[in-house]
Short mmCIF file of C-alpha atoms in Angstrom, two decimals:
data_model
loop_
_atom_site.label_atom_id
_atom_site.label_comp_id
_atom_site.label_asym_id
_atom_site.label_seq_id
_atom_site.Cartn_x
_atom_site.Cartn_y
_atom_site.Cartn_z
CA MET A 1 84.27 89.40 137.05
CA LYS A 2 87.50 89.67 135.10
CA PRO A 3 88.16 92.86 133.11
CA LYS A 4 87.86 92.44 129.34
CA LEU A 5 90.89 92.40 127.03
CA SER A 6 90.98 92.37 123.23
CA ILE A 7 94.14 91.16 121.48
CA VAL A 8 94.23 92.04 117.78
CA LYS A 9 96.73 90.47 115.41
CA ILE A 10 97.16 92.25 112.08
CA GLY A 11 98.74 90.52 109.12
CA GLY A 12 101.36 91.42 106.56
CA ASN A 13 98.89 92.51 103.87
CA VAL A 14 97.52 95.19 106.17
CA ILE A 15 100.97 96.47 107.08
CA GLU A 16 102.15 96.76 103.48
CA ASN A 17 99.35 99.16 102.55
CA SER A 18 99.53 102.40 104.55
CA SER A 19 95.86 103.31 104.00
CA SER A 20 94.66 99.83 105.11
CA LEU A 21 96.96 100.13 108.10
CA SER A 22 95.55 103.55 109.03
CA GLN A 23 92.03 102.18 108.73
CA VAL A 24 92.79 99.23 111.04
CA LEU A 25 94.59 101.44 113.56
CA GLU A 26 91.64 103.84 113.58
CA LEU A 27 89.24 100.97 114.37
CA PHE A 28 91.66 99.49 116.89
CA SER A 29 92.00 102.83 118.71
CA LYS A 30 88.21 102.99 119.13
CA MET A 31 87.88 99.55 120.70
CA GLU A 32 86.66 99.53 124.27
CA ASN A 33 88.29 97.73 127.22
CA HIS A 34 92.00 96.93 127.41
CA THR A 35 93.64 96.27 124.04
CA ILE A 36 96.90 94.80 122.72
CA LEU A 37 98.03 94.85 119.08
CA VAL A 38 100.33 92.21 117.55
CA HIS A 39 101.85 92.76 114.13
CA GLY A 40 104.06 90.88 111.69
CA GLY A 41 106.29 92.65 109.23
CA GLY A 42 104.90 91.64 105.88
CA LYS A 43 107.29 91.80 102.95
CA LYS A 44 109.23 94.75 104.33
CA ALA A 45 111.87 92.49 105.87
CA THR A 46 112.32 90.60 102.60
CA GLU A 47 112.59 93.92 100.74
CA LEU A 48 115.31 95.18 103.08
CA GLY A 49 117.13 91.85 102.76
CA ASN A 50 117.04 92.14 98.98
CA ARG A 51 118.38 95.68 99.11
CA LEU A 52 121.23 94.50 101.34
CA GLY A 53 121.93 91.53 99.07
CA ILE A 54 120.97 89.09 101.81
CA LYS A 55 118.96 86.25 100.35
CA ALA A 56 116.38 84.47 102.46
CA GLN A 57 117.90 81.09 103.27
CA MET A 58 115.53 78.25 102.46
CA ILE A 59 115.79 74.53 103.24
CA ASN A 60 113.12 72.24 101.78
CA GLY A 61 110.96 75.30 101.13
CA ARG A 62 111.15 76.43 104.77
CA ARG A 63 112.65 79.81 105.63
CA ILE A 64 115.75 79.84 107.85
CA THR A 65 116.60 82.79 110.12
CA ASP A 66 120.38 83.18 110.04
CA ALA A 67 122.16 85.93 112.02
CA ALA A 68 121.84 88.48 109.18
CA SER A 69 118.12 87.72 108.74
CA LEU A 70 117.54 88.07 112.46
CA ASP A 71 119.16 91.53 112.44
CA ILE A 72 116.84 92.48 109.57
CA ALA A 73 113.79 91.21 111.48
CA VAL A 74 114.84 93.17 114.57
CA MET A 75 115.35 96.34 112.50
CA VAL A 76 112.15 96.05 110.46
CA TYR A 77 109.67 94.48 112.92
CA GLY A 78 111.08 95.92 116.16
CA GLY A 79 112.12 99.27 114.66
CA LEU A 80 110.54 100.52 111.45
CA VAL A 81 107.11 98.86 111.58
CA ASN A 82 106.63 98.94 115.35
CA LYS A 83 107.70 102.56 116.00
CA ASN A 84 105.65 103.91 113.09
CA ILE A 85 102.54 102.08 114.32
CA VAL A 86 103.16 103.46 117.83
CA ALA A 87 103.56 107.02 116.50
CA GLU A 88 100.40 106.72 114.39
CA LEU A 89 98.36 105.36 117.32
CA GLN A 90 99.64 108.18 119.54
CA SER A 91 98.36 110.65 116.93
CA ILE A 92 94.83 109.27 117.32
CA GLY A 93 94.78 109.21 121.09
CA THR A 94 95.95 105.70 121.97
CA ASN A 95 98.81 105.63 124.48
CA ALA A 96 100.72 102.92 122.61
CA ILE A 97 103.97 101.39 123.83
CA GLY A 98 106.08 99.27 121.47
CA MET A 99 107.14 95.85 122.70
CA SER A 100 109.18 92.82 121.70
CA GLY A 101 109.16 89.71 123.83
CA ALA A 102 112.40 90.94 125.44
CA ASP A 103 110.85 94.22 126.62
CA GLY A 104 109.50 93.84 130.12
CA ASN A 105 110.63 90.20 129.83
CA ALA A 106 107.22 89.63 128.24
CA ILE A 107 107.76 86.48 126.16
CA HIS A 108 110.37 83.80 126.81
CA ALA A 109 111.29 81.36 124.07
CA HIS A 110 113.92 78.77 123.21
CA LYS A 111 115.61 78.08 119.90
CA ARG A 112 113.47 75.66 117.90
CA PRO A 113 115.07 72.22 118.39
CA ILE A 114 116.87 70.83 115.35
CA LYS A 115 115.11 67.79 113.92
CA ASP A 116 115.35 67.64 110.14
CA ILE A 117 116.02 71.35 109.77
CA ASP A 118 117.99 73.91 111.78
CA PHE A 119 115.71 76.93 111.53
CA GLY A 120 118.37 79.22 113.04
CA PHE A 121 117.18 82.03 115.27
CA VAL A 122 113.54 80.97 115.38
CA GLY A 123 112.05 80.83 118.87
CA ASP A 124 109.33 78.54 120.18
CA VAL A 125 107.50 80.19 123.08
CA ASP A 126 108.02 78.86 126.62
CA SER A 127 106.02 81.37 128.63
CA VAL A 128 104.37 84.77 128.69
CA HIS A 129 104.99 86.93 131.76
CA GLY A 130 101.43 88.13 131.97
CA GLU A 131 101.99 90.10 135.16
CA ASN A 132 104.44 92.43 133.39
CA VAL A 133 102.12 92.98 130.43
CA SER A 134 99.27 93.48 132.87
CA LYS A 135 101.22 96.23 134.69
CA LEU A 136 101.35 98.14 131.40
CA LEU A 137 97.61 97.70 130.82
CA ILE A 138 96.79 98.81 134.35
CA ALA A 139 99.05 101.87 133.94
CA GLY A 140 96.98 102.87 130.89
CA PHE A 141 99.36 101.82 128.12
CA THR A 142 98.37 99.87 125.01
CA PRO A 143 101.14 97.35 124.23
CA ILE A 144 102.04 96.95 120.53
CA PHE A 145 103.92 93.67 120.05
CA CYS A 146 106.19 92.81 117.16
CA ALA A 147 106.99 89.16 116.44
CA LEU A 148 110.23 88.89 118.40
CA THR A 149 110.95 86.87 121.56
CA HIS A 150 114.04 86.26 123.71
CA ASP A 151 115.61 83.44 125.69
CA GLY A 152 116.48 85.45 128.81
CA LYS A 153 120.18 84.89 128.04
CA GLY A 154 120.53 87.83 125.67
CA GLN A 155 119.39 86.12 122.46
CA LEU A 156 116.51 87.51 120.41
CA PHE A 157 114.39 85.22 118.21
CA ASN A 158 112.05 85.51 115.28
CA THR A 159 108.65 84.05 116.25
CA ASN A 160 105.47 83.72 114.22
CA ALA A 161 103.10 86.64 114.91
CA ASP A 162 99.97 84.41 115.04
CA THR A 163 101.68 82.34 117.71
CA ILE A 164 102.70 85.44 119.70
CA ALA A 165 99.07 86.63 119.67
CA ALA A 166 97.77 83.24 120.84
CA GLU A 167 100.42 82.91 123.57
CA LEU A 168 99.73 86.44 124.85
CA ALA A 169 96.00 85.66 124.94
CA VAL A 170 96.63 82.45 126.90
CA GLY A 171 99.13 84.14 129.23
CA LEU A 172 96.70 86.93 130.11
CA SER A 173 93.52 84.85 130.39
CA SER A 174 93.92 84.08 134.07
CA ASN A 175 93.44 87.80 134.77
CA TYR A 176 91.35 88.94 131.80
CA GLU A 177 88.33 87.76 129.84
CA THR A 178 90.26 87.72 126.59
CA THR A 179 89.04 87.87 123.01
CA LEU A 180 91.62 87.17 120.31
CA TYR A 181 91.06 88.73 116.87
CA TYR A 182 92.96 87.45 113.84
CA CYS A 183 92.55 90.25 111.33
CA PHE A 184 93.46 89.40 107.74
CA GLU A 185 92.38 90.12 104.15
CA LYS A 186 89.40 87.73 104.02
CA LYS A 187 86.03 88.09 105.71
CA GLY A 188 86.59 84.95 107.77
CA VAL A 189 86.97 81.20 107.36
CA LEU A 190 85.35 80.44 104.01
CA ARG A 191 83.37 77.33 103.08
CA GLU A 192 84.40 77.90 99.45
CA VAL A 193 87.81 79.55 99.01
CA SER A 194 86.63 81.24 95.82
CA ASP A 195 83.44 82.65 97.38
CA GLU A 196 84.19 85.62 99.67
CA ASP A 197 80.65 85.50 101.02
CA SER A 198 80.75 81.87 102.15
CA VAL A 199 81.93 82.90 105.63
CA ILE A 200 81.39 80.25 108.31
CA GLU A 201 80.02 82.40 111.12
CA HIS A 202 80.58 80.02 114.00
CA ILE A 203 82.99 77.14 114.52
CA ASN A 204 83.23 75.03 117.64
CA SER A 205 85.37 71.99 118.52
CA GLU A 206 82.88 69.64 116.94
CA SER A 207 82.30 71.49 113.66
CA TYR A 208 86.09 72.10 113.49
CA LYS A 209 86.67 68.33 113.27
CA GLU A 210 84.11 68.09 110.47
CA LEU A 211 85.68 70.98 108.56
CA LEU A 212 89.11 69.35 108.87
CA LYS A 213 87.77 65.99 107.72
CA ASN A 214 86.02 67.53 104.71
CA GLY A 215 89.15 69.48 103.75
CA VAL A 216 87.36 72.83 104.07
CA ILE A 217 90.16 73.97 106.40
CA ALA A 218 93.47 73.34 104.69
CA ASP A 219 96.82 74.87 103.74
CA GLY A 220 97.55 78.26 105.36
CA MET A 221 94.43 78.10 107.53
CA LEU A 222 95.64 74.99 109.35
CA PRO A 223 98.28 76.61 111.60
CA LYS A 224 95.99 79.62 112.20
CA MET A 225 93.14 77.34 113.34
CA HIS A 226 95.56 75.35 115.44
CA ASN A 227 96.51 78.59 117.26
CA CYS A 228 92.82 79.45 117.70
CA PHE A 229 91.89 76.16 119.37
CA TYR A 230 95.10 76.12 121.39
CA ALA A 231 94.00 79.52 122.77
CA LEU A 232 90.42 78.38 123.44
CA GLN A 233 91.60 75.22 125.18
CA ASN A 234 93.71 77.41 127.46
CA ASN A 235 91.03 79.71 128.84
CA VAL A 236 90.83 82.32 126.08
CA HIS A 237 87.19 83.38 126.01
CA GLN A 238 86.65 83.75 122.28
CA VAL A 239 88.57 83.91 118.99
CA CYS A 240 87.44 85.84 115.91
CA ILE A 241 88.82 85.66 112.37
CA GLY A 242 87.95 88.21 109.69
CA ASN A 243 88.86 91.48 108.07
CA GLU A 244 89.17 94.82 109.87
CA SER A 245 85.41 95.47 109.89
CA MET A 246 84.98 92.87 112.65
CA LEU A 247 86.80 95.30 115.00
CA SER A 248 83.90 97.74 114.85
CA ASN A 249 80.34 97.07 115.91
CA THR A 250 79.01 96.88 112.38
CA SER A 251 76.99 93.88 111.32
CA SER A 252 79.57 92.50 108.86
CA LYS A 253 80.18 88.77 108.81
CA TYR A 254 83.22 87.14 110.40
CA THR A 255 84.09 83.78 111.92
CA ARG A 256 83.65 83.35 115.66
CA LEU A 257 85.29 80.35 117.31
CA THR A 258 84.42 78.84 120.67
CA LEU A 259 85.11 75.48 122.30
CA MET B 1 112.19 113.21 150.29
CA LYS B 2 112.05 112.42 146.60
CA PRO B 3 113.13 108.95 145.42
CA LYS B 4 116.48 108.87 143.64
CA LEU B 5 116.80 108.38 139.90
CA SER B 6 119.95 107.89 137.82
CA ILE B 7 119.82 108.60 134.08
CA VAL B 8 122.81 107.21 132.17
CA LYS B 9 123.59 108.26 128.61
CA ILE B 10 126.02 106.01 126.75
CA GLY B 11 127.80 107.21 123.65
CA GLY B 12 128.46 105.76 120.22
CA ASN B 13 131.97 104.51 121.03
CA VAL B 14 130.57 102.28 123.76
CA ILE B 15 127.86 100.87 121.51
CA GLU B 16 130.22 99.99 118.68
CA ASN B 17 132.32 97.70 120.85
CA SER B 18 130.31 94.78 122.20
CA SER B 19 132.68 94.08 125.12
CA SER B 20 132.64 97.76 126.22
CA LEU B 21 128.88 97.70 125.90
CA SER B 22 128.59 94.55 128.04
CA GLN B 23 130.84 96.12 130.68
CA VAL B 24 128.72 99.29 130.83
CA LEU B 25 125.46 97.32 130.95
CA GLU B 26 126.84 95.18 133.76
CA LEU B 27 127.70 98.29 135.81
CA PHE B 28 124.38 99.92 134.89
CA SER B 29 122.42 96.86 136.02
CA LYS B 30 124.09 97.03 139.44
CA MET B 31 123.20 100.66 140.08
CA GLU B 32 120.86 101.27 142.96
CA ASN B 33 117.64 103.32 142.89
CA HIS B 34 115.56 103.86 139.77
CA THR B 35 117.55 103.94 136.54
CA ILE B 36 117.02 104.97 132.90
CA LEU B 37 119.46 104.34 130.04
CA VAL B 38 119.72 106.56 126.96
CA HIS B 39 121.74 105.44 123.95
CA GLY B 40 122.74 106.79 120.57
CA GLY B 41 123.47 104.54 117.63
CA GLY B 42 127.11 105.20 116.91
CA LYS B 43 128.29 104.44 113.40
CA LYS B 44 125.87 101.56 112.88
CA ALA B 45 123.33 103.81 111.16
CA THR B 46 125.98 105.20 108.81
CA GLU B 47 127.15 101.65 108.08
CA LEU B 48 123.62 100.50 107.17
CA GLY B 49 123.16 103.63 105.03
CA ASN B 50 126.37 102.82 103.17
CA ARG B 51 125.29 99.23 102.59
CA LEU B 52 121.97 100.49 101.20
CA GLY B 53 123.73 103.06 99.02
CA ILE B 54 122.12 105.92 100.93
CA LYS B 55 124.65 108.66 101.46
CA ALA B 56 124.38 110.91 104.49
CA GLN B 57 123.15 114.26 103.19
CA MET B 58 125.32 117.13 104.38
CA ILE B 59 124.81 120.89 104.07
CA ASN B 60 127.63 123.17 105.27
CA GLY B 61 129.11 120.21 107.13
CA ARG B 62 125.84 119.56 109.03
CA ARG B 63 124.06 116.24 108.68
CA ILE B 64 120.54 116.28 107.23
CA THR B 65 117.94 113.62 108.10
CA ASP B 66 115.95 112.94 104.94
CA ALA B 67 113.14 110.34 104.85
CA ALA B 68 115.49 107.46 103.99
CA SER B 69 117.92 108.44 106.78
CA LEU B 70 115.07 108.64 109.27
CA ASP B 71 113.98 105.09 108.36
CA ILE B 72 117.54 103.95 108.94
CA ALA B 73 117.68 105.69 112.32
CA VAL B 74 114.37 104.09 113.32
CA MET B 75 115.59 100.64 112.26
CA VAL B 76 119.04 100.90 113.84
CA TYR B 77 118.43 102.97 116.99
CA GLY B 78 114.85 101.89 117.70
CA GLY B 79 115.29 98.32 116.50
CA LEU B 80 118.73 96.73 116.31
CA VAL B 81 120.59 98.64 119.03
CA ASN B 82 117.67 99.13 121.42
CA LYS B 83 116.29 95.57 121.36
CA ASN B 84 119.73 93.98 121.74
CA ILE B 85 120.50 96.19 124.75
CA VAL B 86 117.11 95.26 126.25
CA ALA B 87 117.75 91.53 125.70
CA GLU B 88 121.25 91.77 127.22
CA LEU B 89 119.98 93.68 130.28
CA GLN B 90 117.22 91.10 130.76
CA SER B 91 119.91 88.39 130.80
CA ILE B 92 121.58 90.08 133.80
CA GLY B 93 118.43 90.66 135.82
CA THR B 94 117.33 94.16 134.80
CA ASN B 95 113.70 94.36 133.70
CA ALA B 96 114.46 96.64 130.75
CA ILE B 97 111.80 98.06 128.44
CA GLY B 98 112.82 99.70 125.15
CA MET B 99 111.46 103.15 124.43
CA SER B 100 111.44 105.84 121.78
CA GLY B 101 109.89 109.22 122.49
CA ALA B 102 106.71 107.98 120.78
CA ASP B 103 106.31 105.01 123.15
CA GLY B 104 104.12 105.97 126.07
CA ASN B 105 104.03 109.45 124.46
CA ALA B 106 107.23 110.05 126.42
CA ILE B 107 108.93 112.83 124.44
CA HIS B 108 107.18 115.37 122.23
CA ALA B 109 109.18 117.34 119.68
CA HIS B 110 108.67 119.58 116.66
CA LYS B 111 110.60 119.68 113.41
CA ARG B 112 113.61 121.95 113.83
CA PRO B 113 112.60 125.30 112.26
CA ILE B 114 114.30 126.11 108.97
CA LYS B 115 116.68 129.06 109.28
CA ASP B 116 119.75 128.67 107.08
CA ILE B 117 119.42 124.92 106.84
CA ASP B 118 116.47 122.50 106.59
CA PHE B 119 117.67 119.65 108.79
CA GLY B 120 114.80 117.43 107.64
CA PHE B 121 113.36 115.00 110.22
CA VAL B 122 115.29 116.36 113.18
CA GLY B 123 113.17 117.08 116.25
CA ASP B 124 113.71 119.74 118.90
CA VAL B 125 112.14 118.63 122.18
CA ASP B 126 108.98 120.39 123.42
CA SER B 127 108.18 118.34 126.50
CA VAL B 128 108.74 115.12 128.39
CA HIS B 129 105.67 113.36 129.76
CA GLY B 130 107.32 112.48 133.02
CA GLU B 131 104.19 110.93 134.51
CA ASN B 132 104.18 108.20 131.84
CA VAL B 133 107.88 107.42 132.31
CA SER B 134 107.32 107.48 136.05
CA LYS B 135 104.55 104.86 135.75
CA LEU B 136 107.08 102.51 134.18
CA LEU B 137 109.62 103.14 136.95
CA ILE B 138 107.01 102.58 139.65
CA ALA B 139 105.90 99.34 137.96
CA GLY B 140 109.50 98.09 138.22
CA PHE B 141 110.63 98.58 134.63
CA THR B 142 113.92 100.16 133.55
CA PRO B 143 113.29 102.33 130.47
CA ILE B 144 115.94 102.15 127.73
CA PHE B 145 115.59 105.18 125.44
CA CYS B 146 116.86 105.48 121.91
CA ALA B 147 117.31 108.91 120.36
CA LEU B 148 113.94 109.19 118.62
CA THR B 149 111.05 111.56 119.39
CA HIS B 150 107.63 112.23 117.85
CA ASP B 151 105.33 115.17 117.19
CA GLY B 152 102.09 113.57 118.35
CA LYS B 153 100.79 113.72 114.78
CA GLY B 154 102.39 110.48 113.64
CA GLN B 155 105.82 111.81 112.68
CA LEU B 156 108.98 110.38 114.21
CA PHE B 157 112.14 112.49 114.52
CA ASN B 158 115.84 111.96 115.00
CA THR B 159 116.95 113.81 118.16
CA ASN B 160 120.40 114.10 119.72
CA ALA B 161 120.87 111.49 122.49
CA ASP B 162 122.61 113.93 124.87
CA THR B 163 119.60 116.22 124.55
CA ILE B 164 117.16 113.35 125.17
CA ALA B 165 119.03 112.45 128.36
CA ALA B 166 119.00 116.06 129.61
CA GLU B 167 115.31 116.55 128.78
CA LEU B 168 114.34 113.29 130.51
CA ALA B 169 116.33 114.35 133.57
CA VAL B 170 114.59 117.74 133.62
CA GLY B 171 111.16 116.22 132.99
CA LEU B 172 111.51 113.76 135.87
CA SER B 173 113.13 116.08 138.41
CA SER B 174 109.89 117.32 139.90
CA ASN B 175 109.28 113.79 141.18
CA TYR B 176 112.80 112.41 141.54
CA GLU B 177 116.17 113.53 142.87
CA THR B 178 117.86 112.99 139.53
CA THR B 179 121.53 112.45 138.70
CA LEU B 180 122.45 112.57 135.03
CA TYR B 181 125.53 110.60 133.91
CA TYR B 182 127.15 111.30 130.54
CA CYS B 183 129.26 108.22 129.95
CA PHE B 184 131.88 108.51 127.18
CA GLU B 185 135.40 107.38 126.31
CA LYS B 186 137.30 109.95 128.41
CA LYS B 187 137.66 110.09 132.18
CA GLY B 188 135.87 113.43 132.36
CA VAL B 189 136.28 117.04 131.30
CA LEU B 190 140.04 117.44 130.79
CA ARG B 191 142.09 120.54 131.53
CA GLU B 192 144.57 119.40 128.84
CA VAL B 193 142.96 117.45 125.98
CA SER B 194 146.15 115.42 125.53
CA ASP B 195 146.43 114.48 129.22
CA GLU B 196 143.90 111.81 130.20
CA ASP B 197 144.68 112.39 133.86
CA SER B 198 143.94 116.12 133.88
CA VAL B 199 140.31 115.50 134.87
CA ILE B 200 138.57 118.54 136.37
CA GLU B 201 136.78 116.91 139.28
CA HIS B 202 134.23 119.61 139.98
CA ILE B 203 132.72 122.36 137.83
CA ASN B 204 130.12 124.84 138.99
CA SER B 205 128.47 127.80 137.23
CA GLU B 206 131.32 130.10 138.15
CA SER B 207 134.24 127.87 137.18
CA TYR B 208 132.31 126.94 134.00
CA LYS B 209 132.45 130.58 132.86
CA GLU B 210 136.20 130.63 133.49
CA LEU B 211 136.73 127.39 131.58
CA LEU B 212 134.75 128.77 128.65
CA LYS B 213 136.70 132.04 128.69
CA ASN B 214 140.07 130.24 128.79
CA GLY B 215 139.03 127.95 125.93
CA VAL B 216 139.46 124.81 128.07
CA ILE B 217 135.92 123.79 127.09
CA ALA B 218 135.63 123.92 123.32
CA ASP B 219 134.49 122.03 120.23
CA GLY B 220 132.49 118.87 120.93
CA MET B 221 132.36 119.55 124.68
CA LEU B 222 130.42 122.79 124.19
CA PRO B 223 126.97 121.30 123.40
CA LYS B 224 127.49 118.59 126.03
CA MET B 225 128.25 121.20 128.71
CA HIS B 226 125.33 123.29 127.52
CA ASN B 227 123.04 120.27 128.13
CA CYS B 228 124.59 119.76 131.57
CA PHE B 229 123.94 123.29 132.78
CA TYR B 230 120.52 123.37 131.16
CA ALA B 231 119.68 120.29 133.27
CA LEU B 232 121.15 121.77 136.47
CA GLN B 233 119.27 125.04 135.96
CA ASN B 234 116.06 123.03 135.68
CA ASN B 235 116.17 121.15 138.98
CA VAL B 236 118.39 118.21 138.05
CA HIS B 237 120.33 117.43 141.21
CA GLN B 238 123.71 116.60 139.76
CA VAL B 239 125.45 115.85 136.45
CA CYS B 240 128.49 113.61 136.04
CA ILE B 241 130.75 113.20 133.01
CA GLY B 242 133.27 110.37 132.69
CA ASN B 243 133.89 106.85 131.51
CA GLU B 244 131.96 103.77 132.66
CA SER B 245 133.91 103.41 135.91
CA MET B 246 132.01 106.39 137.37
CA LEU B 247 128.89 104.17 137.40
CA SER B 248 130.39 101.95 140.10
CA ASN B 249 131.44 103.01 143.55
CA THR B 250 135.13 102.81 142.79
CA SER B 251 137.32 105.80 143.48
CA SER B 252 138.12 106.65 139.86
CA LYS B 253 138.14 110.28 138.81
CA TYR B 254 135.31 111.89 136.87
CA THR B 255 133.81 115.34 136.49
CA ARG B 256 130.94 116.32 138.76
CA LEU B 257 128.89 119.38 137.82
CA THR B 258 126.65 121.40 140.11
CA LEU B 259 125.15 124.88 139.90
#
C-alpha cells in the first residue's frame, strides 16, 4: 500500500489576512500523513509593484509577466510570503522547508508559447521531479511551494499556483496515495453562487459534464475544475475543494471530486 | 573517517556583478565532496529600500533592521538573490536547494540583546541543527543559504552572512571534516593593504596574535578573522580566505588558517 500524502493549496484571500493564514497553518500542521503546502501570493505582489511604480502589464485583459514583474514575484512569493509561512509553521512544530520549482529541481517548465499573446516569463509545466520532493518527505521535511518554476537553463517563471498543486499531486501519485485540497474562501463548489450552503458534496466525471452543460460551473471555477480532473485522470486519488475547515475532521461540508 | 564538506561564503561584491557571480558558481559547482553555499545580498537590499523610499536606519553609524528593512532583506536575500542562484546552479548540474535559517529549522537565533543600541530584527545565532542540513546533503542536495535566521517562534531575523557560514561550519563539524572558504574580492589577508600580492599564505593562532598586535589585521578584517578562529576553535578543519580562484585547484595564492 502506498503511503498517504495530502497536498494543500491555499489561495490569495487566505494569505492576505494574517489571522486566516494562522488558522489554516494551524489546521495544516495537525494533518496526518505526509503533507505539502502550495501558496500563491495574493495581492502582495501587486502592492509591491505599485509601490515601485511598476504597473502590471495587461494585453486583452490578460496579465503579462515582464522582467520587472518576475523579480517582484520572486521577491514576494519566493521570499516574503514563503519564508514567513515557513517560520510560522516551524513555530507550531512542522519542519517546513520553502521551495520554488528550481529548488531541488522540483518543477521544470518552459516559457508559454506565443500565440496571440506573449505572456512573458510565464511557465507551463513540463515535469515534476517527484523523486526529489519525495526525498524531502522521507527525510521528515514538509515542503512549502511558492508558484515559481524554472526551465533548467537558469530562467525562473511565474506559474499558476493551482496548476503547481495539481502537477505536484500528479508527479507524486506513482509513489503516494495523494489527496489534493484546494482551499479557498467558499465552502465548496456551489449549485447557486449566491447561496453559500448550496455546496455540491460530490462530483464525478459524469456529474461534472452535467454541471458544465447547465452552466453551474463557470468563470473562475472552470480552470480550477480543469486542474482537478486533470489530477484525477492522472492517478491522484481524490480532490477536495472548500474552505479551511475541510482540513480538519469536522463534519463541515465541502466538495469531493472523484473520477 | 568523516566525509568532507566545503562551505563557501560569497560576498556582496560577487553578487552585484552577474559575470563574477557566474564564474564563482561555475567553480563552486565543480568542487568535489559535499558543498554548501552561503551568500549575502550586497547592495541590492539597499537599492530596493531606496526605490521604496525606505531609508536605512542608522544609530551611531550602525545599521538598524526595522520591520520594513527586514521585509526587504527577506524579499531580496531569501527571494531574488537566493532563487536566482539556485536556478543558475541547477542549469550547470548542481542540485541546489535554497535555504534560510527557518527552512528545515536549520539555524536558531535570538534577537540581539539591547545594550546601547536596539538593532531591531537582527539575530544572534543560538544553534545550528546540523542533522537537518546533513539530511539534505545525504539526499544529494546542495544547500544554498541566505543570511536569515529564525527564533522558532515565527520571527525571522537578519544575520551576518560571515557568521552564518562560520556557525554552519561549526554545527556540521561533528559529522564532517569541514573546510570553510571566505570568498571575497582580494586574494587573501594582505600584509600591505595596498599591495594585492602581499598575501599571507598561512596564519595560525600564534601568528594571528602577532598580526593583531602589529595592526596588520584591522578594520573590516577583524570580525572576519574572529569568525575564522571561532570556527577553528570549534572543530572546523580549515578556513581559507581569498578570491574565487582558491575554489579551483589552480596554484593561485590565498590565505589558509589553522589553529
